[in-house]
Each structure stands twice: as structure tokens, then as C-alpha cells.
Amino acid sequence: MDIRLQEKLDALPTEPGVYLMKDKRGQIIYVGKAINLRSRVRSYFTRTGDTRVFVSLLDTMLGDLETVLVHNEKEALLLENELIKKHKPRFNVLLKDDKQFISLRLDRNQPFPRLEVVRKYEKDGARYFGPYSSAGAIRETLRLINRFFQLRTCTDHVLANRKRPCLLYQIGRCPAPCVHPVSPEDYRKSVDEVAMFLEGKAGELIEGLRMRMKRASSELKFEEAARVRDQLLAIERSLERQKVATSDFKDQDVFAFFREGDRILFYVLHVRQGRLNGGQAFPFGSQEFPDDELLASFVNLYYDQGGFVPEEVLLPLEPGDGTDGLEALLTERKGDRVRVFVPKRGEKHELVNMAVKNAEQAFVERKRTKDETDTVLSRLQSKLGLRNFPRRMECFDISHFQSSAIVASQVAVTDGETDKSRYRKYKIKTVEKQDDFASMYEVITRRLKRGLEDSDLPDLLVIDGGKGQLASAHAAMKDLGVEGVDVVGLAKSRDQEVFDRDAESAKSPERVFVLGRKDPIVLPQNSAEMFMLTRMRDEAHRFAITFQGKTMRKSAMRSALEDIPGVGEGRRKMLLRHFGSLKRVGDASIEELAEVVGPAMAERVHAGLHGDPEDDTEDPVREASLDDASEPSHEKADGGSPPGAA
């Protein structure tokens, strides 16, 4: 070991703090915390019989070591969390912000609250329920609530501007507070029942509904009694599907993990009011550090995402520095007492064992899926003669409408799965008329320039098109001097005669064009390799069409309002916010417009939208939603962030 580094190890303090390990280039590779910095860090170099790969490489990999002293373990946890999110070290577990958690939000401060699906908790006075293990689980919950509890589902904007009831009112699933004089007290009862249902207070909810059913029946309100009866049956069936996990009816999160070498999978089992609510799996690779360190770091990061903090957190083993610091930190985040402990017997110990089994099962399933995906990618590499193993692929598509609104899309696949963090949208800047070849050249040039700057290039580029589009992409690569990236074109056959559209033989085979090869490669149409390529191409096509539609709608609105002299961004937003859509602005009279922008400007807007009264041409005003018009875009045309998953 380097003498300077050895001196640092010898001089480490015995106080609590955070340590940062750096490689020879000064890059931070691991961030950890400890109650006793000297004892923790020196343990990596004094353990005997430790076969972990990372420990054996520490002597050659470690270039420097930094420490930051704090007052106690809670402060160390907070600082460790911030440094991991800031530096994203190679050997730490990393959680993506806001993408793992799906919850329901109920804001009781509104006169007529509704349930919203959210991915982030905020301190706004609203109630949050969850997290839910999947979008399917939350859809099932919403379906049940919308059918039997009759809360509104429309947005606040629609509630304020609707003139007549929607279909949900017609089928008896909403009281239509948007247009009808619904009693806030009666509506509040439904809100309270929804809260009890989501909190798992089954006994209290069922008893209240039974009393309502009997009261309605005694008052000869048989339709209402029948509706409450159906509601009762649905709730009881829902509760029957949930297994009672504990007898103390507490909110609990149960953590477990399964590990093989440097690959580890954490599993979180959610228990709400004593009933199993679901679970989530979090796989990670390149994790060489001890189990107790990784577990404590993961739990800290998990709750820093803004997720619901339960009353109890159960762990499969004791963290290296104990549970006191983690318990104090979670208590502070929740605002109420949180217990963190490792159960040794009883119901809680059985819950931990259940979580461990789920972690092992999820690990095995993911490993099998990964092995199958690697096999498909290996066959794809062999059949197309690729130089690289196509682990990271990107597909590009050009879309336009009658030579206008020319846009392009980039979708990405990593290890056979869509990678939306690398989705991109492009507005074509250098091509004015329809020219797919020139457009493809521009898009690939812009993508590769950014990739060269960020040292982020894919293994394979898939171009939607034939030889022409492929040649354009190759020309962009040559002009930039990009080597080591494979590129292929994917196109349907155009010269096949089709006599019967319903016949199997009439399907046009996909062809893969490869550089340096005259004839295209025709992969088996039902093969996994072909499915992977066509799925990626279809996703690129969908993404491009969606972006093109948004571009055209915004262009139509600009031509209708912004071309009117004196109507800028501010007045445009005022008009659209007041009337709700461009069509309603066009239908408004001069007097109605004057209430928003004044008499003089109202006449100008009316004339600009309708033209000469004697003109018989079609009214240019088209329907456009307020969301598309009044909200600024948060997506960059070149290299911007992809749209979020709902």
C-alpha cells in the first residue's frame, strides 16, 4: 500500500462520520458511514479469509481516502445519503428518484377531493396511501373505489369549467359536483370511507356501511340500500384476498435481500394495518461491500425518496453500527416514533422469512430472464455479424406530415428492456422539405456529437429504413470519425406481391440491411431476435408520431392566436385559461373577449380569428386542449428528458 495512504489509515479518528474511497484517478468509488471511522475503514484491510473481489483489489484500486466528521450517527446517515446521490459511486447501491414508488394522494382541503396517482410525497397537508407494488395493483384499487365510493375523477380545471355531467354521472359512478348542488357533508362521508378503506380499517368501515344499509332500508330507500349492499360485498371480497400478516395491525415495511457474488437484490414487503399489501424488488450489480453496510445504506436511500414511513421497520440482520441512528432518522422523517429492529422469533420473524423467500424468488426469476436475454442478444450478434455485443441499442425514426412538422425519435433498449432515461426527441433544424435521408443524417450527427462529448455511445444503432437511411447514418458516423459502433437498417419488403391480406404468406417480411453487404438479411419472422428489433422500431415510430402530433397542435395554436398583432404569450395564456380551449375562444363574442383582454383588443382578436365576415372560407379555429396550449414544454428538442410514466 502507498505510504501516504497507510499514514491516513493510521491517523483515522475514532469519531462518527463519513468516508469517501477514491480510485487512482481521484474518482469516488464508494461512500460509507461509521460510528467509529478508524475501526470501520481499517476492517477492510485487516480481515482474513475474505474472498470478496473488491477487498482483494483494494490495495491496487484505492488511490485516496477522505473523511468527514459529524456529531452522531443520524448526521452520518444524512451526509452519506447526500454524497451518494451527488457522486453516484460505482460500488454503492443507487436508487432512481421518484420512479419506484406509486401512491395515492387525497387532499381533504378541497371542497370535493379526488384520488390522484403520484410518485412523490410532499408536505402539503394531503393524505398519502401506499406505496403500491405495481401499476396493476393501484389500478385495481382505483377501479374498486371509483365504482363503489363515487368520488370525482376529473381534474380541478375540468371541475371548474364543465357545463354538463359526464358519462360517469350517467352510469351512477359520480354525483357530478361540477354541475349539480352536491352536499359537501354527504360527499365528505364518501371521502372518509375511502380513507378508511385505504388505511385498512375494515371493521370500522364495514360496520358503518351496514348501519347505512339498514337505515336506508328502513326509510324505504331501497335503491340506496342495494348500492351500499354491493359496496359491502365488494369490500369484503377485497379484504378476503389480503392475508392477515400480524395480529397487532401496524404499518410495517419488511426488508430482505438475496445475494450471489457481486449481484444483490433487495426486497421490501409492505404490511398495512396488519395485512400484506404487496412487495417491491430492487436488483443491483457490482456490490462487493458487506451485507450489513449495503442493507443500512439501502434502507436510508429508500426512505429518502419521499416514501411512506411506517410504524415499524423489520430487518433480516443488524446493521454494522446498530439501529439507533436509523431509528432516530426515520422518526424525524415521519414525525412520530418509528421502531427499527431485527426480530428473532414470532410473527415478525416469520414476516422477515417471507421477505427473504420473495427476494430469492425474484433474484432467480431475474437471473433466468437475463440469461435468456443474453442468449437472444448473442444470436442477434452472430446472425447480423456485429462487432459488439448489442447490450445497449438505440433506434431512430423520422416522422413528418405533408413535408411539415418534421421530427425524429430516439428510443433505447438496455439488456433487452426499454430504457426510457435515454429516450430523446428531435426537431429537424436543417431540412425544410421532406428528405428522410438528410433528416436521418442530421439526427445521427446530433446524437453522436453528444455521445462523443459525454463518452456515451451505444453498441448498436438501428435505423428505421432501408439502404438510403442506413447510408445517411453511416455518412454521419464517418464525418464525425465514430468507430466501434455497429449500425443496421430495418425495413419491410416492398416488392412482395400480396394477393390475400388475411393469408399468412401475405405478411411482408422484415429485412435487415448491414453495411458492406449487398443483399439484406431476413431473420425468421417469429424469432426472438426479430421480435426484439421490430418492438424497438415500433416504439420509435410511436414516440415520433406522438411528438409530431404535439408539434402540429402547438403550431396550429400559434398560427391562430400568436399571429394576431398585440397578442403575446401573456394574453394567449389569459384567453386559453379563461375559456379552456382555442375553439371556445373562437366561439366567444366580442363582449366575452372584452372581459379578459379589453374592448379594443377583443375586436382585434375576434377579427383575427374569424377574418372578414363576408369571407366564406373555413374557420381556422380548431379544437385544442388547455394543457397543450398554456403549459410551457419541459422537454428539450435535442437531448431532452423523456416524458414520465404514469
XYZ file of C-alpha atoms in Angstrom:
646
model
C 0.000 0.000 0.000
C 1.100 3.553 -0.703
C 2.898 5.070 2.297
C 0.756 8.219 2.189
C -2.429 6.145 2.227
C -1.100 3.986 5.066
C -0.429 7.116 7.086
C -4.031 8.238 6.518
C -5.322 4.904 7.767
C -3.168 5.137 10.875
C -4.409 8.665 11.579
C -8.135 7.965 11.174
C -10.259 9.352 14.030
C -12.471 7.210 16.236
C -15.419 9.614 15.911
C -18.584 9.157 13.779
C -18.503 10.353 10.212
C -18.477 9.520 6.515
C -15.594 8.127 4.462
C -15.089 8.503 0.704
C -12.909 5.992 -1.143
C -11.309 7.192 -4.392
C -9.529 5.329 -7.157
C -6.168 6.233 -8.706
C -7.823 8.875 -10.924
C -9.496 10.593 -7.981
C -12.955 9.237 -8.846
C -15.157 8.461 -5.823
C -15.963 4.726 -5.904
C -17.629 4.225 -2.525
C -19.221 6.307 0.237
C -19.830 4.810 3.654
C -20.659 5.921 7.179
C -19.482 4.690 10.558
C -19.800 5.414 14.249
C -16.076 4.710 14.555
C -14.270 5.673 11.355
C -10.967 4.057 12.277
C -12.498 0.724 13.172
C -14.717 0.572 10.075
C -12.194 1.599 7.407
C -9.282 -0.411 8.785
C -11.509 -3.514 8.840
C -11.298 -3.676 5.042
C -7.539 -4.275 5.250
C -7.317 -6.481 8.319
C -9.920 -9.170 7.622
C -8.504 -12.634 6.978
C -10.109 -15.160 4.679
C -12.250 -12.507 2.979
C -12.786 -13.720 -0.593
C -14.772 -10.752 -1.875
C -13.336 -9.429 -5.141
C -13.400 -5.796 -4.058
C -11.382 -6.398 -0.884
C -8.667 -8.207 -2.818
C -8.423 -5.270 -5.223
C -8.458 -2.500 -2.619
C -4.692 -2.370 -2.339
C -4.321 -1.671 -6.067
C -7.590 0.173 -6.704
C -7.688 2.564 -3.762
C -5.875 5.821 -4.507
C -7.078 8.136 -1.776
C -9.359 8.347 1.220
C -11.305 11.277 2.630
C -13.309 11.535 5.829
C -15.926 13.983 7.082
C -16.604 14.116 10.820
C -20.114 14.632 12.225
C -21.662 14.703 15.689
C -23.654 11.465 15.672
C -24.838 8.513 13.599
C -28.005 10.271 12.410
C -25.966 13.083 10.874
C -23.673 10.481 9.301
C -26.667 8.789 7.669
C -27.911 12.090 6.267
C -24.499 13.060 4.910
C -23.901 9.594 3.438
C -27.223 9.825 1.636
C -26.458 13.251 0.162
C -22.969 12.245 -1.007
C -24.238 9.048 -2.658
C -26.880 10.989 -4.594
C -24.331 13.646 -5.565
C -21.401 11.473 -6.664
C -23.200 8.217 -7.661
C -20.252 5.995 -6.625
C -19.649 2.811 -8.548
C -19.897 0.446 -5.567
C -22.879 2.000 -3.761
C -26.496 0.975 -4.214
C -28.233 3.697 -6.211
C -31.961 4.368 -6.313
C -33.512 6.487 -9.044
C -35.515 9.425 -7.727
C -39.294 9.219 -7.758
C -39.581 6.269 -10.150
C -40.012 3.362 -7.789
C -42.974 4.492 -5.734
C -46.610 4.720 -6.793
C -49.029 6.102 -4.216
C -52.495 7.623 -3.934
C -52.990 11.216 -2.801
C -56.177 12.523 -1.169
C -56.347 16.251 -0.423
C -59.101 16.850 2.125
C -58.598 20.606 1.959
C -60.513 20.706 -1.332
C -64.313 21.058 -1.228
C -64.696 17.910 -3.370
C -61.496 15.845 -3.038
C -60.400 13.228 -5.548
C -57.783 10.481 -5.585
C -54.628 11.155 -7.591
C -51.834 8.770 -8.567
C -48.498 10.304 -7.575
C -44.875 9.187 -7.381
C -43.612 11.657 -4.804
C -44.684 12.622 -1.318
C -44.883 16.308 -0.427
C -45.606 18.096 2.820
C -48.776 19.764 1.536
C -51.331 18.645 4.117
C -52.760 15.899 1.899
C -53.058 12.206 2.844
C -50.856 9.691 1.011
C -51.615 5.986 0.778
C -49.143 3.370 -0.377
C -46.690 2.706 -1.816
C -48.234 0.178 -4.194
C -46.137 -2.599 -5.626
C -47.172 -2.057 -9.248
C -49.334 -0.005 -11.566
C -51.657 -3.016 -11.833
C -52.238 -3.062 -8.078
C -53.073 0.620 -7.961
C -55.401 0.331 -10.982
C -57.328 -2.448 -9.246
C -57.681 -0.301 -6.111
C -58.846 2.714 -8.118
C -61.316 0.597 -10.079
C -62.938 -0.581 -6.854
C -63.035 2.910 -5.329
C -64.380 4.597 -8.455
C -67.134 2.036 -8.768
C -68.428 1.952 -5.209
C -67.362 5.119 -3.391
C -68.292 7.663 -6.085
C -65.545 10.246 -5.833
C -64.955 12.528 -8.778
C -62.144 11.554 -11.150
C -61.888 14.744 -13.233
C -59.157 17.364 -12.748
C -59.706 20.630 -10.895
C -59.750 22.520 -14.200
C -62.460 20.287 -15.663
C -64.450 20.528 -12.413
C -64.419 24.326 -12.615
C -65.316 24.577 -16.318
C -67.688 21.698 -17.066
C -71.191 22.713 -18.172
C -72.957 19.344 -18.096
C -72.374 15.979 -16.365
C -70.037 13.431 -17.893
C -70.646 9.745 -18.607
C -69.621 8.689 -15.089
C -72.637 10.540 -13.709
C -74.901 8.826 -16.215
C -73.769 5.358 -15.074
C -74.009 6.230 -11.391
C -70.309 6.452 -10.509
C -70.051 10.165 -9.735
C -72.512 12.620 -8.118
C -71.342 15.331 -10.573
C -70.399 18.113 -8.124
C -69.187 20.017 -11.188
C -72.765 20.945 -12.179
C -75.159 19.638 -9.506
C -75.633 21.056 -5.982
C -73.995 18.163 -4.125
C -73.930 18.499 -0.347
C -70.277 18.814 0.844
C -71.244 16.921 4.015
C -72.553 13.915 2.057
C -69.526 13.977 -0.219
C -67.268 14.161 2.842
C -68.763 10.893 4.112
C -67.617 9.161 0.935
C -64.159 10.701 1.351
C -63.942 9.387 4.933
C -64.991 5.917 3.786
C -62.315 5.931 1.078
C -59.700 6.926 3.664
C -60.769 4.104 5.980
C -60.676 1.607 3.104
C -57.159 2.664 2.065
C -55.966 2.656 5.680
C -57.190 -0.920 6.075
C -59.725 -0.094 8.800
C -62.004 -2.849 7.599
C -64.052 -3.417 10.743
C -64.958 0.240 11.251
C -65.780 0.727 7.577
C -67.927 -2.398 7.247
C -69.856 -1.624 10.432
C -70.616 1.893 9.217
C -71.794 0.644 5.825
C -74.079 -1.956 7.420
C -75.711 0.731 9.530
C -76.213 2.885 6.413
C -77.762 -0.035 4.546
C -80.219 -0.801 7.375
C -81.138 2.862 7.762
C -81.776 3.270 4.045
C -83.876 0.116 4.012
C -85.974 1.225 6.989
C -86.594 4.561 5.230
C -87.745 2.633 2.105
C -84.749 3.889 0.088
C -84.213 0.515 -1.494
C -82.016 1.693 -4.393
C -79.564 3.309 -1.989
C -79.652 0.237 0.261
C -78.860 -2.006 -2.713
C -75.939 0.226 -3.709
C -74.495 0.097 -0.184
C -75.004 -3.692 -0.155
C -72.972 -4.075 -3.353
C -70.328 -1.820 -1.866
C -70.155 -4.005 1.247
C -69.776 -7.200 -0.774
C -67.013 -5.715 -2.925
C -65.054 -4.541 0.121
C -65.408 -7.891 1.875
C -64.193 -9.735 -1.238
C -61.230 -7.376 -1.467
C -60.305 -7.950 2.158
C -60.595 -11.725 1.748
C -57.803 -11.632 -0.855
C -55.447 -9.932 1.606
C -53.677 -12.231 4.018
C -53.553 -11.173 7.672
C -49.832 -10.989 8.454
C -49.752 -9.799 12.084
C -52.217 -9.533 14.905
C -51.183 -6.063 16.112
C -52.471 -4.331 12.914
C -49.495 -1.999 12.455
C -47.966 -0.447 9.361
C -44.694 -2.244 8.665
C -42.008 -2.465 5.982
C -40.051 -5.720 5.968
C -36.630 -5.704 4.278
C -34.711 -8.712 2.999
C -32.086 -9.485 0.369
C -30.598 -12.315 -1.660
C -27.058 -12.277 -2.953
C -24.809 -14.148 -5.368
C -21.316 -12.693 -5.614
C -21.497 -9.018 -6.522
C -25.171 -9.211 -7.570
C -27.714 -8.450 -4.871
C -31.469 -7.980 -4.824
C -33.287 -6.164 -2.031
C -36.944 -6.915 -1.408
C -39.392 -4.751 0.552
C -42.599 -6.329 1.831
C -45.361 -3.836 2.688
C -47.733 -4.589 5.565
C -50.515 -2.088 6.199
C -52.795 -2.413 9.209
C -51.619 -5.982 9.688
C -52.398 -7.054 6.090
C -49.980 -7.805 3.273
C -50.157 -5.005 0.746
C -47.540 -6.152 -1.782
C -43.809 -6.015 -2.316
C -41.083 -4.469 -4.466
C -37.781 -5.851 -5.760
C -34.634 -3.750 -6.291
C -31.772 -5.530 -8.110
C -28.197 -4.196 -8.129
C -24.873 -5.302 -9.575
C -21.210 -4.642 -8.729
C -21.839 -4.683 -4.990
C -18.791 -6.010 -3.142
C -19.243 -4.466 0.301
C -20.539 -6.306 3.402
C -24.232 -7.135 3.671
C -24.828 -5.068 6.800
C -23.390 -1.916 5.186
C -25.370 -2.331 1.971
C -28.598 -3.002 3.859
C -28.283 0.102 6.044
C -27.399 2.251 3.032
C -30.324 0.895 1.012
C -32.881 1.498 3.781
C -31.593 5.051 4.192
C -31.884 5.782 0.465
C -35.249 4.038 0.202
C -36.968 6.356 2.657
C -35.174 9.416 1.339
C -37.188 9.040 -1.885
C -40.164 10.548 -0.059
C -41.935 7.242 0.509
C -44.357 6.464 3.288
C -42.573 5.744 6.596
C -44.389 3.035 8.615
C -44.522 2.486 12.349
C -42.080 -0.417 12.244
C -39.168 -1.398 10.008
C -38.071 -5.038 10.200
C -34.582 -6.069 9.057
C -33.057 -9.518 8.457
C -29.775 -8.644 10.194
C -28.305 -5.980 12.446
C -26.638 -3.062 10.606
C -22.944 -2.691 11.362
C -23.473 0.369 13.563
C -26.752 -0.750 15.099
C -30.278 0.550 14.570
C -30.298 3.603 16.843
C -29.194 6.110 14.217
C -31.552 4.776 11.558
C -34.419 4.739 14.036
C -33.793 8.376 15.026
C -33.598 9.454 11.369
C -36.839 7.705 10.367
C -38.620 9.067 13.439
C -37.633 12.566 12.370
C -38.850 11.997 8.808
C -42.170 10.545 9.904
C -42.795 12.987 12.748
C -43.749 10.106 15.021
C -41.998 7.195 16.726
C -40.577 4.585 14.348
C -39.125 1.313 15.609
C -36.317 -0.446 13.715
C -35.326 -3.903 14.905
C -34.300 -7.414 13.886
C -36.936 -9.922 15.095
C -35.677 -13.278 16.311
C -38.983 -15.114 16.814
C -42.754 -14.824 16.453
C -44.923 -13.249 13.758
C -42.399 -10.576 12.828
C -39.658 -13.157 12.350
C -41.992 -15.096 10.040
C -42.551 -11.913 8.044
C -38.793 -11.493 7.578
C -38.522 -15.108 6.420
C -41.340 -14.479 3.937
C -39.495 -11.430 2.583
C -36.274 -13.484 2.260
C -38.113 -16.131 0.211
C -39.575 -13.439 -2.041
C -36.119 -11.916 -2.511
C -34.659 -15.285 -3.537
C -37.531 -15.979 -5.927
C -37.265 -12.534 -7.544
C -33.488 -12.969 -7.888
C -33.839 -16.356 -9.584
C -36.509 -15.077 -11.973
C -34.445 -12.048 -12.962
C -31.343 -14.153 -13.397
C -33.219 -16.565 -15.677
C -34.665 -13.660 -17.677
C -31.237 -12.083 -18.013
C -29.692 -15.344 -19.187
C -32.433 -15.765 -21.792
C -31.963 -12.169 -22.960
C -28.210 -12.626 -23.262
C -28.829 -15.687 -25.423
C -31.083 -13.720 -27.777
C -28.588 -10.846 -27.982
C -25.785 -13.309 -28.691
C -27.752 -14.858 -31.568
C -28.536 -11.372 -32.907
C -24.833 -10.508 -32.844
C -23.946 -13.708 -34.681
C -26.643 -13.519 -37.372
C -26.004 -9.851 -38.203
C -22.218 -10.122 -37.947
C -21.957 -7.358 -35.353
C -18.623 -6.436 -33.793
C -20.182 -5.527 -30.431
C -22.418 -7.468 -28.121
C -25.624 -5.366 -28.548
C -26.297 -4.686 -24.869
C -27.159 -1.004 -25.466
C -29.206 -0.400 -28.616
C -30.858 2.770 -29.936
C -33.424 3.050 -32.720
C -34.210 6.182 -34.780
C -37.283 7.102 -36.810
C -38.216 10.163 -38.892
C -41.812 11.403 -38.957
C -43.496 14.234 -40.863
C -46.917 15.318 -42.110
C -47.097 16.511 -45.706
C -43.460 17.677 -45.527
C -44.167 19.772 -42.417
C -43.552 19.238 -38.705
C -40.511 17.057 -39.429
C -39.376 15.390 -36.209
C -37.364 12.365 -35.149
C -37.332 9.994 -32.219
C -34.670 8.030 -30.409
C -35.664 5.080 -28.244
C -33.243 2.923 -26.306
C -33.024 -0.667 -25.117
C -30.588 -1.856 -22.463
C -30.188 -5.590 -21.869
C -33.365 -6.258 -23.827
C -35.531 -3.841 -21.806
C -36.689 -0.352 -22.782
C -34.556 2.360 -21.191
C -36.697 5.496 -21.128
C -33.982 7.553 -19.465
C -32.261 7.535 -22.881
C -35.329 8.388 -24.973
C -34.874 11.613 -26.946
C -36.935 13.812 -29.282
C -35.545 15.898 -32.128
C -36.937 18.747 -34.183
C -35.263 18.738 -37.568
C -33.459 22.083 -37.984
C -31.536 21.903 -41.276
C -34.129 20.254 -43.551
C -37.151 22.293 -44.674
C -38.764 19.865 -47.110
C -39.378 16.146 -46.931
C -35.992 14.442 -47.156
C -35.699 11.378 -44.954
C -32.045 10.854 -45.846
C -30.939 14.375 -44.912
C -33.111 14.286 -41.788
C -31.539 10.998 -40.675
C -28.072 12.425 -41.282
C -28.854 15.408 -39.043
C -30.310 13.318 -36.223
C -27.460 10.792 -36.136
C -24.915 13.625 -36.264
C -26.500 15.373 -33.292
C -26.778 12.132 -31.320
C -23.171 11.094 -31.940
C -21.786 14.559 -31.200
C -23.442 14.464 -27.804
C -22.244 10.906 -27.287
C -18.643 11.839 -28.058
C -18.790 14.751 -25.627
C -20.285 12.624 -22.841
C -18.408 9.392 -23.696
C -21.814 7.739 -24.057
C -22.160 5.748 -27.270
C -24.417 2.705 -27.802
C -23.312 -0.679 -29.071
C -25.794 -0.730 -31.964
C -27.763 1.876 -33.930
C -30.952 0.615 -35.581
C -32.223 2.856 -38.370
C -35.850 2.683 -39.457
C -35.432 2.446 -43.198
C -33.523 0.770 -45.992
C -30.225 1.338 -47.751
C -30.699 5.095 -48.164
C -31.328 5.818 -44.483
C -28.543 3.417 -43.494
C -26.104 5.176 -45.829
C -27.049 8.548 -44.328
C -26.378 7.264 -40.811
C -23.067 5.765 -41.915
C -22.071 9.054 -43.550
C -22.727 10.894 -40.278
C -20.540 8.381 -38.430
C -17.693 8.763 -40.949
C -17.837 12.565 -40.865
C -17.530 12.537 -37.072
C -14.892 9.830 -37.021
C -17.006 7.497 -34.924
C -15.731 3.933 -34.879
C -16.662 0.901 -32.855
C -20.451 1.396 -33.143
C -22.485 -1.033 -35.242
C -25.342 0.265 -37.400
C -28.093 -1.597 -39.277
C -31.272 -0.647 -41.124
C -34.649 -2.288 -40.596
C -37.322 -2.127 -43.304
C -40.260 -4.110 -44.651
C -40.126 -5.727 -48.074
C -41.754 -3.594 -50.774
C -41.558 -5.897 -53.773
C -43.550 -8.816 -52.395
C -46.817 -9.444 -54.185
C -49.763 -9.541 -51.800
C -52.876 -11.333 -53.024
C -54.657 -12.137 -49.784
C -54.215 -9.728 -46.885
C -55.517 -12.299 -44.436
C -53.184 -15.064 -45.577
C -50.107 -15.872 -43.538
C -47.990 -15.802 -46.689
C -49.066 -12.240 -47.369
C -47.143 -10.842 -44.434
C -44.302 -8.667 -45.664
C -41.035 -9.948 -44.135
C -38.757 -7.579 -42.288
C -35.337 -7.090 -43.834
C -32.161 -6.075 -42.018
C -29.623 -4.083 -44.043
C -25.992 -4.345 -42.987
C -23.070 -2.226 -44.185
C -20.874 -3.884 -46.792
C -23.497 -6.442 -47.767
C -25.499 -6.156 -50.973
C -28.496 -8.276 -50.029
C -30.460 -7.761 -46.832
C -30.653 -10.354 -44.079
C -34.094 -11.868 -43.493
C -34.342 -13.168 -39.954
C -37.024 -15.754 -39.093
C -40.163 -13.667 -38.653
C -41.201 -15.385 -35.414
C -37.740 -15.422 -33.824
C -36.943 -13.649 -30.585
C -34.251 -11.613 -32.356
C -36.731 -10.298 -34.911
C -39.280 -9.556 -32.206
C -36.722 -7.510 -30.274
C -35.820 -5.409 -33.322
C -39.385 -4.825 -34.501
C -40.588 -3.972 -30.994
C -37.887 -1.339 -30.767
C -38.715 0.032 -34.237
C -42.447 0.189 -33.450
C -41.723 2.016 -30.195
C -39.595 4.564 -32.080
C -42.427 5.045 -34.571
C -44.984 5.553 -31.779
C -42.727 8.006 -29.968
C -42.114 10.034 -33.146
C -45.818 10.171 -34.090
C -46.773 11.339 -30.586
C -44.178 14.110 -30.676
C -45.218 15.121 -34.170
C -48.847 15.459 -33.043
C -47.868 17.754 -30.181
C -45.715 19.833 -32.510
C -48.539 20.241 -35.009
C -51.094 21.209 -32.350
C -48.811 23.844 -30.906
C -48.060 25.133 -34.397
C -51.792 25.404 -35.141
C -52.399 27.373 -31.969
C -49.523 29.722 -32.684
C -50.844 30.400 -36.178
C -54.313 31.158 -34.841
C -53.531 33.412 -31.854
C -49.919 34.479 -31.904
C -50.130 35.841 -35.438
C -52.632 38.439 -34.253
C -50.797 41.752 -33.653
C -50.675 42.605 -29.964
C -51.409 39.067 -28.718
C -48.316 37.802 -26.999
C -47.606 34.919 -24.654
C -49.328 36.582 -21.705
C -52.619 37.392 -23.457
C -52.659 33.987 -25.144
C -52.427 32.243 -21.773
C -55.085 34.520 -20.286
C -57.535 33.712 -23.072
C -56.922 29.972 -23.027
C -57.023 29.778 -19.250
C -60.320 31.691 -19.131
C -62.136 29.894 -21.970
C -60.493 26.466 -21.682
C -59.691 25.830 -25.361
C -58.952 27.634 -28.613
C -62.313 26.610 -30.027
C -64.135 28.344 -27.178
C -62.029 31.446 -27.732
C -63.189 31.411 -31.352
C -66.820 30.884 -30.340
C -66.740 33.763 -27.828
C -68.388 37.070 -28.666
C -66.537 40.374 -28.629
C -68.213 41.247 -25.310
C -66.991 37.988 -23.725
C -63.485 38.556 -25.057
C -63.516 42.107 -23.735
C -63.946 40.810 -20.184
C -60.498 39.243 -20.494
C -58.402 41.479 -22.762
C -60.391 44.727 -23.019
C -62.668 46.124 -25.767
C -60.030 47.203 -28.274
C -58.023 44.002 -28.116
C -61.239 41.942 -28.136
C -62.203 43.337 -31.519
C -58.716 42.623 -32.847
C -58.759 39.020 -31.553
C -62.257 38.399 -32.934
C -61.292 39.776 -36.335
C -58.027 37.805 -36.353
C -59.775 34.527 -35.613
C -62.773 34.999 -37.894
C -61.406 37.217 -40.666
C -63.698 39.237 -42.944
C -67.365 38.492 -42.117
C -68.061 38.170 -45.829
C -65.316 35.599 -46.306
C -66.755 32.115 -46.870
C -63.516 30.229 -46.140
C -63.392 27.659 -43.355
C -62.915 28.944 -39.823
C -59.259 28.249 -38.953
C -60.035 27.718 -35.285
C -59.547 24.102 -34.290
C -60.085 22.300 -31.047
C -57.065 22.404 -28.749
C -56.751 21.481 -25.122
C -55.703 23.900 -22.457
C -52.889 21.609 -21.351
C -51.303 21.665 -24.797
C -51.610 25.419 -25.125
C -50.975 27.093 -21.839
C -48.282 24.950 -20.260
C -44.657 25.515 -21.345
C -42.810 22.472 -22.646
C -40.353 20.835 -20.277
C -38.852 18.622 -22.961
C -35.823 19.617 -24.978
C -35.981 19.144 -28.702
C -32.404 17.866 -28.682
C -31.405 15.513 -25.932
C -34.205 16.427 -23.558
C -35.655 14.294 -20.839
C -38.227 11.688 -21.804
C -41.834 12.033 -20.671
C -42.670 10.484 -17.243
C -44.551 7.032 -16.548
C -47.779 7.274 -15.096
